[in-house]
Amino acid sequence: MPGIRSVTLPSPRRPDLPAREVSEGRHGDRTRHWYENVLGWPTVPGLPPRLVVGVRFDVLDVPVEAGRAALERLGAAAEGFPVAVRGDRMLLLIATGGADEVPGLLEWLEWGGLGLDLRALGEGRLMDAPAPWAAGAGPDAPHGHPGAGHPGDGRPDGPQGAAVWLRPPEPGREAEASLPTLSAMGTRSPRGVGDGPPDLVRLVGTVATQIHRVRLRRSGAGAAVRGVGQPLAFS
């Protein structure tokens, strides 16, 4: 009809994602790609990237204070397997199937029934995937070696409180060979039998002991603050 002009409407366009979401998405893709292609560890979609537990490893999830004390007590024996930290929790990687053994080990070691803050994660569980490279590096860094971080260290490659490697897994090495497991023959390292990570019995016993010590120390400190056990003062 006269006087009517055709108008070209713009094509529907997806709203621009905030820069933070784009950055986190790229970070998640790089992280997921590294675990799946370098280590062969399965992941699941979504953010933050998460690793499937019970396929290549199980996890001991313990309070970070007790976990650090246990690693110090184990000394050199604790240097052979991956350990991550997320917030106030420490994640110690153990051999697949180890999570099923933990309740029985705690009973055998006479720690059962004490309500220790120790969680064993096995098949069907997930673990947040720590960024596999240090701040300022990337997946194309020499040897693709992951970088260890520290909780709350302000690294630019992950949000505050995200999981970080305290001791990362090593690319090009079978993860199973470095994980604590039940073994009557002793654990192995490249140097031979007995030089590998601690067996699962020793690891669980040491961690349980340190969790109990931390609880007693905090309980004692709380009692002192409340005046429990202090002599009454009379004027």
CSV table of C-alpha atoms in Angstrom, one decimal:
chain,number,residue,atom,x,y,z
A,1,MET,CA,0.0,0.0,0.0
A,2,PRO,CA,1.2,3.6,-0.7
A,3,GLY,CA,3.0,5.2,2.2
A,4,ILE,CA,4.0,1.9,3.9
A,5,ARG,CA,7.7,1.1,4.0
A,6,SER,CA,9.1,-2.4,4.6
A,7,VAL,CA,11.2,-2.5,7.8
A,8,THR,CA,14.0,-5.1,8.2
A,9,LEU,CA,14.0,-6.5,11.7
A,10,PRO,CA,17.3,-7.5,13.3
A,11,SER,CA,17.9,-11.2,13.8
A,12,PRO,CA,17.3,-12.5,17.3
A,13,ARG,CA,20.6,-12.3,19.2
A,14,ARG,CA,21.7,-14.1,22.4
A,15,PRO,CA,22.3,-11.6,25.2
A,16,ASP,CA,26.0,-11.0,25.8
A,17,LEU,CA,27.3,-13.0,28.7
A,18,PRO,CA,29.1,-11.0,31.5
A,19,ALA,CA,32.8,-11.0,31.0
A,20,ARG,CA,33.2,-13.0,34.3
A,21,GLU,CA,31.0,-15.8,33.0
A,22,VAL,CA,32.9,-16.0,29.7
A,23,SER,CA,36.2,-16.1,31.6
A,24,GLU,CA,35.0,-18.9,33.9
A,25,GLY,CA,33.6,-20.8,30.9
A,26,ARG,CA,37.0,-20.7,29.2
A,27,HIS,CA,38.8,-21.6,32.4
A,28,GLY,CA,36.4,-24.5,32.8
A,29,ASP,CA,36.9,-25.8,29.3
A,30,ARG,CA,40.7,-25.6,29.6
A,31,THR,CA,40.6,-27.4,33.0
A,32,ARG,CA,38.3,-30.1,31.7
A,33,HIS,CA,40.4,-30.6,28.6
A,34,TRP,CA,43.6,-31.0,30.6
A,35,TYR,CA,42.2,-33.6,32.9
A,36,GLU,CA,40.6,-35.7,30.2
A,37,ASN,CA,43.4,-35.5,27.7
A,38,VAL,CA,46.5,-35.4,29.8
A,39,LEU,CA,45.6,-37.5,32.8
A,40,GLY,CA,42.7,-39.4,31.4
A,41,TRP,CA,40.5,-38.5,34.4
A,42,PRO,CA,36.8,-38.3,33.5
A,43,THR,CA,34.9,-35.1,34.2
A,44,VAL,CA,31.2,-34.0,34.1
A,45,PRO,CA,29.8,-30.9,32.3
A,46,GLY,CA,29.1,-27.7,34.2
A,47,LEU,CA,30.9,-25.1,36.3
A,48,PRO,CA,33.0,-25.4,38.3
A,49,PRO,CA,34.6,-28.4,36.4
A,50,ARG,CA,34.3,-31.6,38.5
A,51,LEU,CA,36.2,-34.8,38.4
A,52,VAL,CA,34.4,-38.2,38.6
A,53,VAL,CA,35.5,-40.0,41.8
A,54,GLY,CA,35.7,-43.8,41.9
A,55,VAL,CA,37.1,-44.3,38.4
A,56,ARG,CA,40.8,-43.4,38.7
A,57,PHE,CA,40.9,-42.5,42.4
A,58,ASP,CA,38.9,-42.2,45.6
A,59,VAL,CA,39.1,-39.3,48.1
A,60,LEU,CA,39.7,-38.8,51.8
A,61,ASP,CA,38.0,-35.5,52.7
A,62,VAL,CA,39.3,-34.2,56.1
A,63,PRO,CA,39.7,-30.8,57.9
A,64,VAL,CA,42.7,-29.0,56.5
A,65,GLU,CA,44.3,-28.4,59.9
A,66,ALA,CA,44.3,-32.1,60.7
A,67,GLY,CA,45.3,-33.0,57.2
A,68,ARG,CA,48.4,-30.7,57.2
A,69,ALA,CA,49.4,-32.2,60.6
A,70,ALA,CA,49.0,-35.7,59.2
A,71,LEU,CA,51.2,-34.9,56.2
A,72,GLU,CA,53.9,-33.5,58.5
A,73,ARG,CA,53.8,-36.6,60.6
A,74,LEU,CA,54.0,-38.9,57.6
A,75,GLY,CA,57.0,-37.0,56.3
A,76,ALA,CA,58.6,-38.2,53.1
A,77,ALA,CA,56.1,-41.0,52.8
A,78,ALA,CA,53.4,-38.4,52.2
A,79,GLU,CA,55.1,-36.8,49.2
A,80,GLY,CA,54.2,-39.4,46.7
A,81,PHE,CA,50.4,-38.9,46.1
A,82,PRO,CA,48.2,-35.9,45.0
A,83,VAL,CA,46.6,-33.7,47.7
A,84,ALA,CA,44.2,-30.8,47.1
A,85,VAL,CA,42.7,-28.1,49.4
A,86,ARG,CA,39.3,-26.5,49.1
A,87,GLY,CA,38.5,-23.9,51.7
A,88,ASP,CA,38.9,-25.6,55.1
A,89,ARG,CA,38.9,-29.1,53.7
A,90,MET,CA,41.8,-31.2,52.5
A,91,LEU,CA,41.3,-33.8,49.8
A,92,LEU,CA,43.8,-36.7,49.8
A,93,LEU,CA,43.6,-38.9,46.8
A,94,ILE,CA,43.7,-42.7,47.4
A,95,ALA,CA,43.4,-45.8,45.3
A,96,THR,CA,40.0,-46.7,43.7
A,97,GLY,CA,38.0,-48.8,46.1
A,98,GLY,CA,39.8,-47.4,49.2
A,99,ALA,CA,36.7,-45.4,50.2
A,100,ASP,CA,34.8,-48.7,50.8
A,101,GLU,CA,37.6,-49.8,53.1
A,102,VAL,CA,37.8,-46.7,55.4
A,103,PRO,CA,34.8,-47.5,57.7
A,104,GLY,CA,36.2,-51.0,58.4
A,105,LEU,CA,39.7,-49.6,58.9
A,106,LEU,CA,38.4,-47.0,61.4
A,107,GLU,CA,36.8,-49.8,63.4
A,108,TRP,CA,39.9,-52.0,63.3
A,109,LEU,CA,42.0,-49.1,64.4
A,110,GLU,CA,39.5,-48.4,67.2
A,111,TRP,CA,38.5,-45.1,65.9
A,112,GLY,CA,34.9,-46.2,65.0
A,113,GLY,CA,32.0,-44.6,66.8
A,114,LEU,CA,33.9,-41.5,67.7
A,115,GLY,CA,32.2,-39.3,65.0
A,116,LEU,CA,35.5,-38.2,63.4
A,117,ASP,CA,35.2,-35.5,60.8
A,118,LEU,CA,36.5,-37.8,58.0
A,119,ARG,CA,34.6,-38.5,54.8
A,120,ALA,CA,35.5,-41.2,52.3
A,121,LEU,CA,34.3,-40.4,48.8
A,122,GLY,CA,34.1,-43.3,46.3
A,123,GLU,CA,32.1,-44.4,43.3
A,124,GLY,CA,29.3,-42.0,42.3
A,125,ARG,CA,30.8,-38.9,44.0
A,126,LEU,CA,32.3,-35.8,42.4
A,127,MET,CA,35.3,-33.6,43.3
A,128,ASP,CA,35.8,-30.0,42.2
A,129,ALA,CA,38.7,-30.0,39.8
A,130,PRO,CA,41.6,-27.7,40.9
A,131,ALA,CA,43.1,-25.6,38.1
A,132,PRO,CA,45.9,-27.7,36.7
A,133,TRP,CA,48.4,-24.9,36.2
A,134,ALA,CA,49.9,-22.2,38.3
A,135,ALA,CA,49.0,-18.5,38.1
A,136,GLY,CA,50.4,-16.9,35.0
A,137,ALA,CA,50.9,-20.3,33.3
A,138,GLY,CA,48.6,-22.3,31.1
A,139,PRO,CA,48.0,-25.7,29.6
A,140,ASP,CA,50.7,-25.0,27.0
A,141,ALA,CA,53.4,-24.4,29.7
A,142,PRO,CA,56.5,-26.6,29.4
A,143,HIS,CA,55.7,-30.3,30.0
A,144,GLY,CA,52.1,-29.2,30.8
A,145,HIS,CA,52.9,-29.7,34.5
A,146,PRO,CA,50.2,-28.5,36.9
A,147,GLY,CA,51.1,-26.0,39.5
A,148,ALA,CA,50.6,-26.2,43.3
A,149,GLY,CA,48.7,-23.4,45.0
A,150,HIS,CA,47.7,-22.4,48.4
A,151,PRO,CA,44.2,-21.6,49.9
A,152,GLY,CA,43.4,-18.0,49.6
A,153,ASP,CA,46.5,-17.0,47.7
A,154,GLY,CA,44.6,-14.8,45.3
A,155,ARG,CA,45.6,-16.7,42.2
A,156,PRO,CA,44.0,-15.1,39.1
A,157,ASP,CA,43.1,-18.5,37.5
A,158,GLY,CA,40.4,-19.4,39.9
A,159,PRO,CA,37.8,-17.8,42.2
A,160,GLN,CA,38.4,-17.4,45.9
A,161,GLY,CA,37.8,-20.6,47.8
A,162,ALA,CA,38.2,-22.8,44.7
A,163,ALA,CA,40.0,-26.1,45.0
A,164,VAL,CA,43.8,-25.8,44.5
A,165,TRP,CA,46.5,-28.5,44.3
A,166,LEU,CA,48.7,-28.6,47.4
A,167,ARG,CA,50.6,-31.4,45.6
A,168,PRO,CA,49.4,-31.9,42.0
A,169,PRO,CA,49.3,-35.2,40.0
A,170,GLU,CA,52.1,-35.7,37.5
A,171,PRO,CA,51.3,-35.9,33.8
A,172,GLY,CA,52.8,-38.8,32.0
A,173,ARG,CA,52.5,-41.0,35.1
A,174,GLU,CA,49.9,-43.6,35.9
A,175,ALA,CA,47.9,-42.1,38.8
A,176,GLU,CA,47.1,-45.4,40.3
A,177,ALA,CA,50.8,-46.2,41.0
A,178,SER,CA,51.1,-43.1,43.3
A,179,LEU,CA,48.0,-43.6,45.4
A,180,PRO,CA,47.8,-45.1,48.9
A,181,THR,CA,46.2,-48.5,48.9
A,182,LEU,CA,45.8,-51.6,51.0
A,183,SER,CA,49.0,-53.6,50.4
A,184,ALA,CA,50.6,-56.4,52.2
A,185,MET,CA,53.7,-56.1,50.0
A,186,GLY,CA,54.4,-52.4,50.6
A,187,THR,CA,53.8,-49.5,48.2
A,188,ARG,CA,56.0,-48.9,45.2
A,189,SER,CA,57.8,-46.0,43.7
A,190,PRO,CA,60.3,-45.7,40.9
A,191,ARG,CA,63.0,-46.6,43.5
A,192,GLY,CA,61.3,-49.8,44.4
A,193,VAL,CA,59.1,-51.4,47.0
A,194,GLY,CA,58.6,-49.5,50.3
A,195,ASP,CA,59.5,-46.1,48.9
A,196,GLY,CA,56.1,-45.2,47.7
A,197,PRO,CA,53.2,-43.5,49.4
A,198,PRO,CA,51.9,-44.7,52.8
A,199,ASP,CA,49.6,-47.7,52.7
A,200,LEU,CA,46.0,-46.9,53.4
A,201,VAL,CA,46.0,-48.3,57.0
A,202,ARG,CA,48.9,-45.9,58.0
A,203,LEU,CA,47.3,-43.0,56.2
A,204,VAL,CA,43.8,-43.4,57.8
A,205,GLY,CA,45.3,-44.1,61.2
A,206,THR,CA,47.5,-40.9,61.0
A,207,VAL,CA,44.7,-38.7,59.8
A,208,ALA,CA,42.3,-40.0,62.4
A,209,THR,CA,44.8,-39.4,65.2
A,210,GLN,CA,45.3,-35.8,64.0
A,211,ILE,CA,41.6,-35.1,63.7
A,212,HIS,CA,41.1,-36.3,67.2
A,213,ARG,CA,44.0,-34.2,68.5
A,214,VAL,CA,42.6,-31.1,66.9
A,215,ARG,CA,39.2,-31.8,68.4
A,216,LEU,CA,40.7,-32.3,71.9
A,217,ARG,CA,42.8,-29.1,71.6
A,218,ARG,CA,39.8,-27.0,70.5
A,219,SER,CA,37.6,-28.6,73.2
A,220,GLY,CA,40.3,-27.8,75.8
A,221,ALA,CA,40.6,-24.2,74.6
A,222,GLY,CA,36.8,-23.8,74.7
A,223,ALA,CA,36.6,-25.2,78.2
A,224,ALA,CA,39.3,-22.8,79.3
A,225,VAL,CA,37.4,-19.8,77.9
A,226,ARG,CA,34.2,-20.9,79.7
A,227,GLY,CA,36.1,-21.5,82.9
A,228,VAL,CA,35.3,-25.2,82.9
A,229,GLY,CA,37.5,-27.0,85.4
A,230,GLN,CA,38.7,-23.7,87.0
A,231,PRO,CA,38.5,-23.4,90.8
A,232,LEU,CA,35.7,-21.2,92.0
A,233,ALA,CA,36.8,-17.8,93.5
A,234,PHE,CA,35.2,-16.7,96.7
A,235,SER,CA,35.4,-13.1,98.0
